[in-house]
Short mmCIF file of C-alpha atoms in Angstrom, two decimals:
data_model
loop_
_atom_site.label_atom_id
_atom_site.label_comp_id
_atom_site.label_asym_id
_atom_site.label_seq_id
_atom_site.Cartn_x
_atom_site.Cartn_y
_atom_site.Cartn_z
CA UNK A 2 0.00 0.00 0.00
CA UNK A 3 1.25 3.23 -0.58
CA UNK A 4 2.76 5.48 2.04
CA UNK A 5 1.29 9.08 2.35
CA UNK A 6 4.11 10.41 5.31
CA UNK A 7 6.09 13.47 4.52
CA UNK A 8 9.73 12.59 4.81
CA UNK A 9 10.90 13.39 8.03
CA UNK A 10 13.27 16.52 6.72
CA UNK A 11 9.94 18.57 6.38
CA UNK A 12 8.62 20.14 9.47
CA UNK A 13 5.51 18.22 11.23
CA UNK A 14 1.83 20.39 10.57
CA UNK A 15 -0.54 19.97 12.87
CA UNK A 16 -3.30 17.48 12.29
CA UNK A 17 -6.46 18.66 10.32
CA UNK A 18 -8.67 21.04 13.10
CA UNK A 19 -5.86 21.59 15.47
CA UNK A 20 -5.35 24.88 16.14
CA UNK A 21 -1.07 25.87 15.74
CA UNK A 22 0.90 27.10 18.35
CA UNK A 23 1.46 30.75 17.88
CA UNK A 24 4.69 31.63 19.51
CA UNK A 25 7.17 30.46 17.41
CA UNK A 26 7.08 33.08 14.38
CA UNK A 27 4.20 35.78 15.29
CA UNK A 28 2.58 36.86 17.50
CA UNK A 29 -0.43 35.45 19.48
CA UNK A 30 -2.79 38.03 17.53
CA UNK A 31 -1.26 37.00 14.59
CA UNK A 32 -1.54 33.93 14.77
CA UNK A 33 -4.96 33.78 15.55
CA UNK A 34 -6.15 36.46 12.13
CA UNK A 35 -4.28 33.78 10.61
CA UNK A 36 -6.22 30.91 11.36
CA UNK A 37 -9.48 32.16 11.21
CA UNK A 38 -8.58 33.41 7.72
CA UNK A 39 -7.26 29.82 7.03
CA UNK A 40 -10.35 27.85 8.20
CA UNK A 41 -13.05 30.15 9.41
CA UNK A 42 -15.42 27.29 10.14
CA UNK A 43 -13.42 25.54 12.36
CA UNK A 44 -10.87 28.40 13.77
CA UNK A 45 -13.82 30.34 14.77
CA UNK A 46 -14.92 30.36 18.32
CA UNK A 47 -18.00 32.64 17.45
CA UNK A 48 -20.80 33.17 15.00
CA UNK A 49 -19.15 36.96 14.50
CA UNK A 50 -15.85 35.58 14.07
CA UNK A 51 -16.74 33.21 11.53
CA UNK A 52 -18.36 36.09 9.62
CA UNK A 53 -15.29 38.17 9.91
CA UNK A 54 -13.15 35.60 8.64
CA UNK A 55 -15.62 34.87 5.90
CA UNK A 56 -15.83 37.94 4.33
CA UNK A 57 -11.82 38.07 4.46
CA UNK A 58 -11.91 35.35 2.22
CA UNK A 59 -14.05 36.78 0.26
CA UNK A 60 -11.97 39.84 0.00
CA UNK A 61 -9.02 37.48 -0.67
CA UNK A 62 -10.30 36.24 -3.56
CA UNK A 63 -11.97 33.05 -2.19
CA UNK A 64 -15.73 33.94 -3.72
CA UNK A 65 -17.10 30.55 -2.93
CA UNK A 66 -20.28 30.01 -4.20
CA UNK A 67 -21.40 33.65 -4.10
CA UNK A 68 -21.32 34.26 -8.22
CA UNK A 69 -23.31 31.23 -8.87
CA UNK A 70 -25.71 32.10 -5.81
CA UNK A 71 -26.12 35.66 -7.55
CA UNK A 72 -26.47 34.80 -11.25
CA UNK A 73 -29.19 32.15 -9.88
CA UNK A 74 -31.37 34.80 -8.11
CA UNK A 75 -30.60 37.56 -10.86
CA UNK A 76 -31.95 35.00 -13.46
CA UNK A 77 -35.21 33.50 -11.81
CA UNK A 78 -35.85 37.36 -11.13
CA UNK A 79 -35.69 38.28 -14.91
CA UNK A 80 -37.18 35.44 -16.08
CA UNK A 81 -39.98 35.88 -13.07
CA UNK A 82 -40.65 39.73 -14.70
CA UNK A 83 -40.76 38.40 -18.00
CA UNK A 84 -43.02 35.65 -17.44
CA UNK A 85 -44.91 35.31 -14.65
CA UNK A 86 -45.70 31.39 -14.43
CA UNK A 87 -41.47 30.84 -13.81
CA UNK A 88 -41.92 30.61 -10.00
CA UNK A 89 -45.06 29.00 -10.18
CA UNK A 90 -44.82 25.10 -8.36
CA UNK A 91 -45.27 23.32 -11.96
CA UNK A 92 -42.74 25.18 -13.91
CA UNK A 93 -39.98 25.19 -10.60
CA UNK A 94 -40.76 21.27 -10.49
CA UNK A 95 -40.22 21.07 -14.18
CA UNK A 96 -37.16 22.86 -13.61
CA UNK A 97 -35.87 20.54 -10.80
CA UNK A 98 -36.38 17.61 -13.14
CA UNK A 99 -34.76 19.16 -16.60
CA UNK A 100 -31.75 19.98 -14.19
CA UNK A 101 -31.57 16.25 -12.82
CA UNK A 102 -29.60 15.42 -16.04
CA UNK A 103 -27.07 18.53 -16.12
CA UNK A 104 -26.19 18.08 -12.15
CA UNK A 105 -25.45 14.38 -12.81
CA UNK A 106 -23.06 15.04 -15.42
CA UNK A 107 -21.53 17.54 -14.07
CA UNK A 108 -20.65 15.63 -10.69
CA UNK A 109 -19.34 13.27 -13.12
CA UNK A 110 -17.05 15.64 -14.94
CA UNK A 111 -15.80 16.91 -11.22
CA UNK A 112 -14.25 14.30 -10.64
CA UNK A 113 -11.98 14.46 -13.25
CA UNK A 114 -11.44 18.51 -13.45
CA UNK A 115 -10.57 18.11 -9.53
CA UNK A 116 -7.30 16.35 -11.22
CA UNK A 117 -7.17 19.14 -13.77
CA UNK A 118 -7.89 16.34 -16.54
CA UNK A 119 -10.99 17.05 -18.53
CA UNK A 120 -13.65 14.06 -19.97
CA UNK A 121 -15.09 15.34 -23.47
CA UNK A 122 -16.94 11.77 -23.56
CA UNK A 123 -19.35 11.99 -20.75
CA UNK A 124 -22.73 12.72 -22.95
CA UNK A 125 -22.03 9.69 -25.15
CA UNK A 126 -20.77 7.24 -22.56
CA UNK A 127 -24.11 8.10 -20.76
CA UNK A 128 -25.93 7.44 -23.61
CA UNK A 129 -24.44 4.27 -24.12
CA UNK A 130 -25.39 3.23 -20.54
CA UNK A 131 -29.01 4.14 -21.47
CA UNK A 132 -29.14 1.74 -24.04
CA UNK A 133 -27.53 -0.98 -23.23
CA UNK A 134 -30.12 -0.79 -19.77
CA UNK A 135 -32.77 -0.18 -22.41
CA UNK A 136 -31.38 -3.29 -25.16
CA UNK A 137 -31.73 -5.53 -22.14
CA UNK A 138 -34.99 -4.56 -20.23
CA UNK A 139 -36.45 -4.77 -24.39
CA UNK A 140 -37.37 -8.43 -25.83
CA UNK A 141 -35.86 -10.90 -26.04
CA UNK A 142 -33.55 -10.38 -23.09
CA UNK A 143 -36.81 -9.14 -20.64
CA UNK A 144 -33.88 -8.70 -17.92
CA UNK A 145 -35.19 -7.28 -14.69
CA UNK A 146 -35.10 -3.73 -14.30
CA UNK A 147 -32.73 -3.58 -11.72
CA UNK A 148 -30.29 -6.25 -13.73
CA UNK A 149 -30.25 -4.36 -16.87
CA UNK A 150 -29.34 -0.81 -15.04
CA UNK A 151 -26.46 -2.44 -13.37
CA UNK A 152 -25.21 -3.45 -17.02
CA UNK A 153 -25.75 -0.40 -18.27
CA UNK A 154 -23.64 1.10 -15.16
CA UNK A 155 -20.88 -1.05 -15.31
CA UNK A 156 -20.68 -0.20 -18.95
CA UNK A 157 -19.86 3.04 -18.96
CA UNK A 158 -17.80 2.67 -14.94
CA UNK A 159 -15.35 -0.12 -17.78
CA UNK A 160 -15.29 2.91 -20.57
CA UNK A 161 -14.51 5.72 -17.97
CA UNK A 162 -11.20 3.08 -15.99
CA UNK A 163 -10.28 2.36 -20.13
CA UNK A 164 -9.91 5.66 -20.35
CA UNK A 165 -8.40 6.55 -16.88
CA UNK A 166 -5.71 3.39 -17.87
CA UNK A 167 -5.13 4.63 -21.34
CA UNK A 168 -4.64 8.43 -20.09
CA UNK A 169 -2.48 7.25 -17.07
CA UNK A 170 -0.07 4.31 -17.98
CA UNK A 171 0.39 6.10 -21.93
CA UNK A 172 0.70 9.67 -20.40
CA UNK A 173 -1.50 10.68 -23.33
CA UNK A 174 -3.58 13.62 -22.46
CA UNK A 175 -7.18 13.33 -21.62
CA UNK A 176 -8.44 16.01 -23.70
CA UNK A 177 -7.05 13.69 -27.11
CA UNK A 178 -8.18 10.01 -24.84
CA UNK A 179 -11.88 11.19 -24.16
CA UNK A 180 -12.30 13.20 -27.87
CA UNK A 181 -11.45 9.71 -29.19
CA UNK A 182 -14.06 8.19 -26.61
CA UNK A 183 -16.55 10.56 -27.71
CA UNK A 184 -16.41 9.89 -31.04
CA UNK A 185 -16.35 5.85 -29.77
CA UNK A 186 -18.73 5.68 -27.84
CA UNK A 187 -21.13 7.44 -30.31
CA UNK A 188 -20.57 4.74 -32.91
CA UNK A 189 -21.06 2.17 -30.65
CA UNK A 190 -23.88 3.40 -29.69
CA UNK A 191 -25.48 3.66 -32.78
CA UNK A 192 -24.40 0.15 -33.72
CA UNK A 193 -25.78 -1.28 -29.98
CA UNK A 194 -29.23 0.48 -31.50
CA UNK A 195 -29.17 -0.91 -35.02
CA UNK A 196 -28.45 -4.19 -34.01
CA UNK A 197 -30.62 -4.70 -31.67
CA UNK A 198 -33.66 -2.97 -33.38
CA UNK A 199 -32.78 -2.35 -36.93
CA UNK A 200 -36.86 -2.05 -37.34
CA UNK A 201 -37.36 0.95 -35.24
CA UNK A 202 -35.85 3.87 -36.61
CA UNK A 203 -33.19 4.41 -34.05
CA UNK A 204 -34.91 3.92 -31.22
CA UNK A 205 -35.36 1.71 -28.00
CA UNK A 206 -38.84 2.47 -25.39
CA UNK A 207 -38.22 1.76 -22.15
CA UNK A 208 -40.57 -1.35 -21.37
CA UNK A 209 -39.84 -1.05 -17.12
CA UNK A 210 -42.68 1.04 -15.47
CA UNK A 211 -39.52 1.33 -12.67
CA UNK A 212 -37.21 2.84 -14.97
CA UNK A 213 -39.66 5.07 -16.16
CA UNK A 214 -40.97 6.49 -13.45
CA UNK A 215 -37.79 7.38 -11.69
CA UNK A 216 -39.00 10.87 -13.73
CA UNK A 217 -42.73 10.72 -14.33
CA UNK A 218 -43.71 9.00 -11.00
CA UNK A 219 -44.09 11.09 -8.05
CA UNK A 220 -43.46 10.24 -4.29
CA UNK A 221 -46.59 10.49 -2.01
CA UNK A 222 -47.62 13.84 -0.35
CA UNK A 223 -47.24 12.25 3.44
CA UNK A 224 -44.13 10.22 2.26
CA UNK A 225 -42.27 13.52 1.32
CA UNK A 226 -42.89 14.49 4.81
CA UNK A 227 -41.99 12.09 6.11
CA UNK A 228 -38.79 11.40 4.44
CA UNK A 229 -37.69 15.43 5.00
CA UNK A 230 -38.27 14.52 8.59
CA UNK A 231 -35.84 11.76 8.97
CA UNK A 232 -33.29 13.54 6.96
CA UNK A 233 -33.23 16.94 8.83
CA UNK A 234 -33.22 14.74 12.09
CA UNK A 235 -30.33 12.62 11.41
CA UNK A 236 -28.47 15.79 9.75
CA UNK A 237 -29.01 17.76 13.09
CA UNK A 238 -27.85 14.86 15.43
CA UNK A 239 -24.70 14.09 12.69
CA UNK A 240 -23.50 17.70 12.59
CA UNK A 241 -24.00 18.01 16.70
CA UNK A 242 -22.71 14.47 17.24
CA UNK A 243 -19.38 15.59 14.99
CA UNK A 244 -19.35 19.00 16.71
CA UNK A 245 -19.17 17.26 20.09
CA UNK A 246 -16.67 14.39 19.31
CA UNK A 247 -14.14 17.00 17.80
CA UNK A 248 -14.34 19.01 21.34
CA UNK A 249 -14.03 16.02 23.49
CA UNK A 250 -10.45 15.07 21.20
CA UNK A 251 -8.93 18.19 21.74
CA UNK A 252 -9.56 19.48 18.28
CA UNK A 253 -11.50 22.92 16.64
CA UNK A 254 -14.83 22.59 16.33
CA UNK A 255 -17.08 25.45 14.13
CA UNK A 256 -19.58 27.39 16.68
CA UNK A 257 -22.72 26.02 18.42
CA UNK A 258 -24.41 29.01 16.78
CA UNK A 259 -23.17 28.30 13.17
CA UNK A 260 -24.29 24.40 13.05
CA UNK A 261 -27.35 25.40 14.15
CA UNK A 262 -27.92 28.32 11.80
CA UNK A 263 -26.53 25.26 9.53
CA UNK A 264 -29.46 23.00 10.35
CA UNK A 265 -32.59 25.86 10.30
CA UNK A 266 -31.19 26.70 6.59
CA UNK A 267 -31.16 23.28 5.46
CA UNK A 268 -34.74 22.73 7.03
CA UNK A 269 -35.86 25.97 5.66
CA UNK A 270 -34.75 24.86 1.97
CA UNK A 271 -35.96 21.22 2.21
CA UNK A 272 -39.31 22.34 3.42
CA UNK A 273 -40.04 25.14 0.28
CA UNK A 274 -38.59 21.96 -1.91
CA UNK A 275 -41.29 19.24 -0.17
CA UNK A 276 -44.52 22.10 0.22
CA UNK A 277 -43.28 23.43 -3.95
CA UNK A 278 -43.26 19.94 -4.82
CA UNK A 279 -46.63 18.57 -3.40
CA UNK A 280 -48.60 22.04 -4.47
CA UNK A 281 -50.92 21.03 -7.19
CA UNK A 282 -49.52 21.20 -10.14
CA UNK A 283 -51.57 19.34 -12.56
CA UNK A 284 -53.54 21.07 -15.60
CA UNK A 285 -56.58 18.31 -16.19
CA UNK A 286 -56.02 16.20 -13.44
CA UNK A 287 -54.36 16.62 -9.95
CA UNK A 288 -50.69 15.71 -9.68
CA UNK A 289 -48.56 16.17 -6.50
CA UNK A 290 -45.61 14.60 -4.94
CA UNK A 291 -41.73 14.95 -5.82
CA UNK A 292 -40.95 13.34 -8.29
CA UNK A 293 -38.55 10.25 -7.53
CA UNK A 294 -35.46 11.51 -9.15
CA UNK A 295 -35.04 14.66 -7.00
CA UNK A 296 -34.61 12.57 -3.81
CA UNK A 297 -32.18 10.24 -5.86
CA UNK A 298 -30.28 12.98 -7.25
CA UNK A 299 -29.85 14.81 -3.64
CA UNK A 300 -28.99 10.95 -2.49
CA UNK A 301 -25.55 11.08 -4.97
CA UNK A 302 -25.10 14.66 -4.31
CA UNK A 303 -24.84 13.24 -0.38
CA UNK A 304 -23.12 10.13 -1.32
CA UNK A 305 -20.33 11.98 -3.43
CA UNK A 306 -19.91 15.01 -0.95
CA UNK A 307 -19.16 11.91 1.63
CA UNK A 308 -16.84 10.54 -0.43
CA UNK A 309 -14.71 13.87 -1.91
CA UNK A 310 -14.36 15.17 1.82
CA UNK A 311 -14.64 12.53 4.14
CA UNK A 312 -12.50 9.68 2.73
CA UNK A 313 -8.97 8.97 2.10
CA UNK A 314 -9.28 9.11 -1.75
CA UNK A 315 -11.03 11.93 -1.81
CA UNK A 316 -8.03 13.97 0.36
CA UNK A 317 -5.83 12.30 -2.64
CA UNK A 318 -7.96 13.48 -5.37
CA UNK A 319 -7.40 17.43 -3.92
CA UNK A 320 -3.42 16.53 -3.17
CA UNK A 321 -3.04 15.75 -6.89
CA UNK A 322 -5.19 18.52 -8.35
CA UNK A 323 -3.13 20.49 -5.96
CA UNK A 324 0.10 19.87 -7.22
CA UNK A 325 0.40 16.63 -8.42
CA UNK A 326 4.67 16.10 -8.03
CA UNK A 327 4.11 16.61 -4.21
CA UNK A 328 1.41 14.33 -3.97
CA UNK A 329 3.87 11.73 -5.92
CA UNK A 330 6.71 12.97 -3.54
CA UNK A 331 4.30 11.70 -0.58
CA UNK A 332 3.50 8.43 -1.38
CA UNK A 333 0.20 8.53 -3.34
CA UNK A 334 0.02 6.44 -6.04
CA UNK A 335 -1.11 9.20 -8.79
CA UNK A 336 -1.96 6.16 -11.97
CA UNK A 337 -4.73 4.26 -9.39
CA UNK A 338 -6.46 7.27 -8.06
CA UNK A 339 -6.55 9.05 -11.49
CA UNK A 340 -7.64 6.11 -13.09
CA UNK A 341 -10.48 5.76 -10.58
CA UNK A 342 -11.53 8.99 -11.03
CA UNK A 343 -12.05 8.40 -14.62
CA UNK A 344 -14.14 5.27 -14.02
CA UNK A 345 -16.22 7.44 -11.22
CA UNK A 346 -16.93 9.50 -14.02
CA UNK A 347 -18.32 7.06 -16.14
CA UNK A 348 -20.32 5.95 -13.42
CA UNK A 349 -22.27 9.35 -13.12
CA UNK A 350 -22.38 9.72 -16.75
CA UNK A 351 -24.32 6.42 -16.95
CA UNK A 352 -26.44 7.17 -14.32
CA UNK A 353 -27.45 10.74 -15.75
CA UNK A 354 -28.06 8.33 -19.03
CA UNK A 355 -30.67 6.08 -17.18
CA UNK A 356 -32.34 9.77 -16.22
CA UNK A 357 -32.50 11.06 -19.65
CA UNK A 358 -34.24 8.00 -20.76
CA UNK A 359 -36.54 8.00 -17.94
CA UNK A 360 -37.62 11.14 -18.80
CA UNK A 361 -37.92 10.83 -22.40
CA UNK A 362 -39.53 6.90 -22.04
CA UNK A 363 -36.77 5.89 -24.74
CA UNK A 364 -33.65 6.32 -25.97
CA UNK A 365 -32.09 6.56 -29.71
CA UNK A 366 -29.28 7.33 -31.67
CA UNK A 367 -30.49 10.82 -32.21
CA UNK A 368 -28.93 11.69 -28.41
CA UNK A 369 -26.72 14.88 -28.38
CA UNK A 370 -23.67 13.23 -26.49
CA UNK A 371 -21.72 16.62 -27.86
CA UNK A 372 -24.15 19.46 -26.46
CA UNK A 373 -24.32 17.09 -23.29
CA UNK A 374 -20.47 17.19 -22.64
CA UNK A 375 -20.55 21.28 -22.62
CA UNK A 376 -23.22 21.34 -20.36
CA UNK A 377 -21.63 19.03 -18.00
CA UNK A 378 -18.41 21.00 -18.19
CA UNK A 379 -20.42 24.55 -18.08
CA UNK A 380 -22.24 23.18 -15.08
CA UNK A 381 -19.21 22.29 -12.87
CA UNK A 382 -17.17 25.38 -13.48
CA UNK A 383 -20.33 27.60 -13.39
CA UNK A 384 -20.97 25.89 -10.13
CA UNK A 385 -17.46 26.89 -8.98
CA UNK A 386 -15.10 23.98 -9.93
CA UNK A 387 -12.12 25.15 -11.18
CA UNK A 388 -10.55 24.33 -14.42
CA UNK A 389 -6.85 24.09 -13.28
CA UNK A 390 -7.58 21.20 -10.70
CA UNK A 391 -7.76 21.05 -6.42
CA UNK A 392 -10.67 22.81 -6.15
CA UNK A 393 -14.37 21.83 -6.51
CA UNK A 394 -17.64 19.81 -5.15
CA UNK A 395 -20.25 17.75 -5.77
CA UNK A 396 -22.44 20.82 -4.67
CA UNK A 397 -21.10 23.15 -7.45
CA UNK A 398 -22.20 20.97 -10.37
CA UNK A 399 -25.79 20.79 -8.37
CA UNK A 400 -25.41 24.79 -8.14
CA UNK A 401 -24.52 24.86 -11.93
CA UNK A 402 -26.56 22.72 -13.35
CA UNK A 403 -29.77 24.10 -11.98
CA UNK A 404 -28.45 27.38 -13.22
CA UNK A 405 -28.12 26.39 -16.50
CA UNK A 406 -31.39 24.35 -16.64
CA UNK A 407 -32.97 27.96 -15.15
CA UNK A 408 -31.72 29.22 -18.43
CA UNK A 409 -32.53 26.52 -20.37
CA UNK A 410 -36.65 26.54 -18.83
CA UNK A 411 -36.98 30.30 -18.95
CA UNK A 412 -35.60 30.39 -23.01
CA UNK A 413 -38.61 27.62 -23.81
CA UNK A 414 -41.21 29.94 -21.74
CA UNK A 415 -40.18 32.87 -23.48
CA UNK A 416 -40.44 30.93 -27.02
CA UNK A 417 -36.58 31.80 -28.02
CA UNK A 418 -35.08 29.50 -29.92
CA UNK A 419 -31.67 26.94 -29.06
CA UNK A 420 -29.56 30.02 -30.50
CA UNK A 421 -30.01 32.73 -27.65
CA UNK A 422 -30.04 29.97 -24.94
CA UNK A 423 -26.30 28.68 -26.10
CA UNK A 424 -25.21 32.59 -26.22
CA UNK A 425 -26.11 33.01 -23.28
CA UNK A 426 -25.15 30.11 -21.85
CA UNK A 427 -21.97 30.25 -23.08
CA UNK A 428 -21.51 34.38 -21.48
CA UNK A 429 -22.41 32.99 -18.39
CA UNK A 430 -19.51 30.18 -18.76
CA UNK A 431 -17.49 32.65 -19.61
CA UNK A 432 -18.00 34.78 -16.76
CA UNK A 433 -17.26 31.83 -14.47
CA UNK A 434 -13.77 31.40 -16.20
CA UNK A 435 -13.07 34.75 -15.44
CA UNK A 436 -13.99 34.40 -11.95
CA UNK A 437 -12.04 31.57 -11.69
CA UNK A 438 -8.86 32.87 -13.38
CA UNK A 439 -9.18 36.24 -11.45
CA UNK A 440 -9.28 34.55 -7.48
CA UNK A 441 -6.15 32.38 -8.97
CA UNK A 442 -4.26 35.52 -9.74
CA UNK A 443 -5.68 37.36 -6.36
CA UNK A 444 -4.68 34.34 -4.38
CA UNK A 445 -1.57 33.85 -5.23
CA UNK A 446 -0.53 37.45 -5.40
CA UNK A 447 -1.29 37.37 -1.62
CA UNK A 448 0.27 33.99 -1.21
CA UNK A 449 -2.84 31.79 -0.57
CA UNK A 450 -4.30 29.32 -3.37
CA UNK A 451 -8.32 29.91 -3.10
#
């Protein structure tokens, strides 16, 4: 197994939390501006403080996810003056589920831009994971539902480690690997179609009621309820429990006042989601509920946040996309985790496929694996990922891709065509670039790396 110590000739840092002694090279005051502006959350001993260090970040450079927050209010407001049925509980639940597939894929494409690697294959490979789940839920095969989505997900998990192998043992750059897995996976595709059903003009309906209501069924009113409950409970007693366990070790722990403003925001936000949700919002008949893939998507979203920040491989993924020769230097073994990461990647991508044929009730060769890609990028660095590597979340591709799906909803109520939506799509990427580039520069001109 690989080691991960620094060699003994480089000075010992304190652990991750512990606060550093402060009378060796500054003073006391000193020291303690500079750990609050190092790790507000967990340097802070009050709610003020916090803030205080917060907004020097801010003023560092470090935006966080303030842009994305303020393009996403600025657009539902113009889109809310311009027509007046945006905010209304069918078109926001609309919006949720057009967004399912742009958040998915651009988790997926996180995982590799954390390296500072890009995957231009990620709209294909998840169209190749819808059909080979549709080919084999389709006659003759009549495969379970459950059996034929695991197929289809272990597809495109083999493409994305293929890749991640190729890109890693060759040293051939990813941008040249995954443009030739684009254009791959596309023909295979088309050829997994037209062998399968060379009757039905390019297309394969999705035959399990499962599959396809993981879009177009809805969870009961009470169940939503319900579920919120549980979740808000067990998030308060995990972030208290976590809080308390760090105190009794000797270690920095954020503010009673700050997990607990924590929790009310989360509860606020999941109970506008569950009352938006279960509003009527049916036209000739009542319809109600969230729909199933919002609770699966926020399920991933918990499930990869877990894994970037909380395990081992995530804390190599950021060491690499940090600087990559020290991460060598200290024992990680750089060809495993990037090739993981790759096959992560294909993971997502297959599971945002199985979403976009839910929602569609079929899949065909007609897919735009290209368009897809660009959104999934556009959605991560929107969301705040950056392009050089070491920085990024699960949450910003969530951020992002609702953001871009807000664009993508309002355009269609406003009757524009494709055209204005990419323009403007592709300012707003832009824009996020720029951010990006510009905290780089500010951060290391003061000698931190936001």
């Amino acid at each position: 197994m690989a080691r991960t110590q620094i060699p003994s000739s480089t000075p010992p840092s304190p652990r991750e939390g512990e606060r550093p002694a402060a009378d060796e090279t500054v003073s006391g005051a000193a020291a303690r501006e500079a750990e609050l502006a190092a790790s507000p959350e967990l340097m802070a001993n009050t709610l003020g403080e916090y803030l205080r260090a917060w907004v020097k970040r801010v003023r560092s450079g470090d935006s966080g996810v303030l842009p994305i927050l303020g393009g996403l209010v600025a657009i539902v407001v113009i889109f809310q003056l311009q027509v007046h049925v945006f905010l209304s509980a069918l078109n926001l639940t609309n919006l949720l589920v057009q967004g399912a597939v742009f958040v998915l894929l651009g988790m997926a494409e996180i995982f590799v831009l954390l390296l500072g690697e890009i995957d231009l294959s990620v709209g294909f490979v998840a169209g190749v994971g819808a059909v080979v789940s549709a080919f084999l839920m389709a006659p003759p095969f009549n495969l379970p539902w459950f059996v034929a989505v695991a197929a289809g997900l272990a597809s495109t998990t083999f493409i994305g480690a293929v890749q991640g192998t190729i890109i890693t043992r060759l040293h051939l750059p990813s941008f040249v690997v995954t443009l030739a897995g684009l254009l791959g996976c596309e023909g295979l595709l088309i050829y997994i179609v037209n062998t399968s059903s060379p009757a039905s003009g390019g297309t394969i309906r999705i035959t399990s009621v499962v599959v396809n209501d993981l879009v177009n069924g809805n969870m009961g009113v009470a169940a939503g309820w319900v579920v919120l409950t549980v979740v808000l409970v067990a998030y308060a007693a995990t972030s208290f429990w976590r809080d308390r366990r760090r105190r009794r070790s000797g270690l920095s722990a954020p503010p009673m006042s700050l997990t607990v403003l924590k929790v009310l925001m989360t509860a606020v936000a999941g109970i506008v989601l569950v009352w938006i949700c279960n509003s009527d919002r049916g036209i000739l008949v009542p319809v109600t509920g969230i729909p199933w893939v919002i609770p699966a998507v926020l399920v991933i979203l918990l499930a990869f946040t877990f894994l970037q920040g909380r395990t081992r491989f995530g804390r190599y993924v950021y060491a690499i996309g940090g600087n990559s020769e020290a991460a060598r230097r200290a024992g990680i073994n750089l060809a495993r985790i990037r090739t993981i990461s790759f096959a992560l990647s294909g993971l997502t991508a297959g599971m945002a496929g199985i979403v976009y044929e839910s929602r569609l009730g079929s899949i065909s060769t007609g897919i735009d694996g290209g368009t897809l890609v660009l959104y999934a990028v556009a959605a991560a660095v929107i969301g705040g990922a950056s392009l050089f590597g070491g920085r990024g979340k699960a949450v910003h591709a969530l951020l992002g891709g609702l953001l871009i799906a807000a664009i993508y909803n309002g355009m269609g109520l406003l009757g524009l065509t494709a055209a204005p939506q990419y323009m403007i799509t592709a300012v707003v990427l832009l824009a996020a670039v720029t951010v990006d580039a510009v905290a780089r520069r500010s951060g290391a001109s003061r000698g931190t790396n936001p």
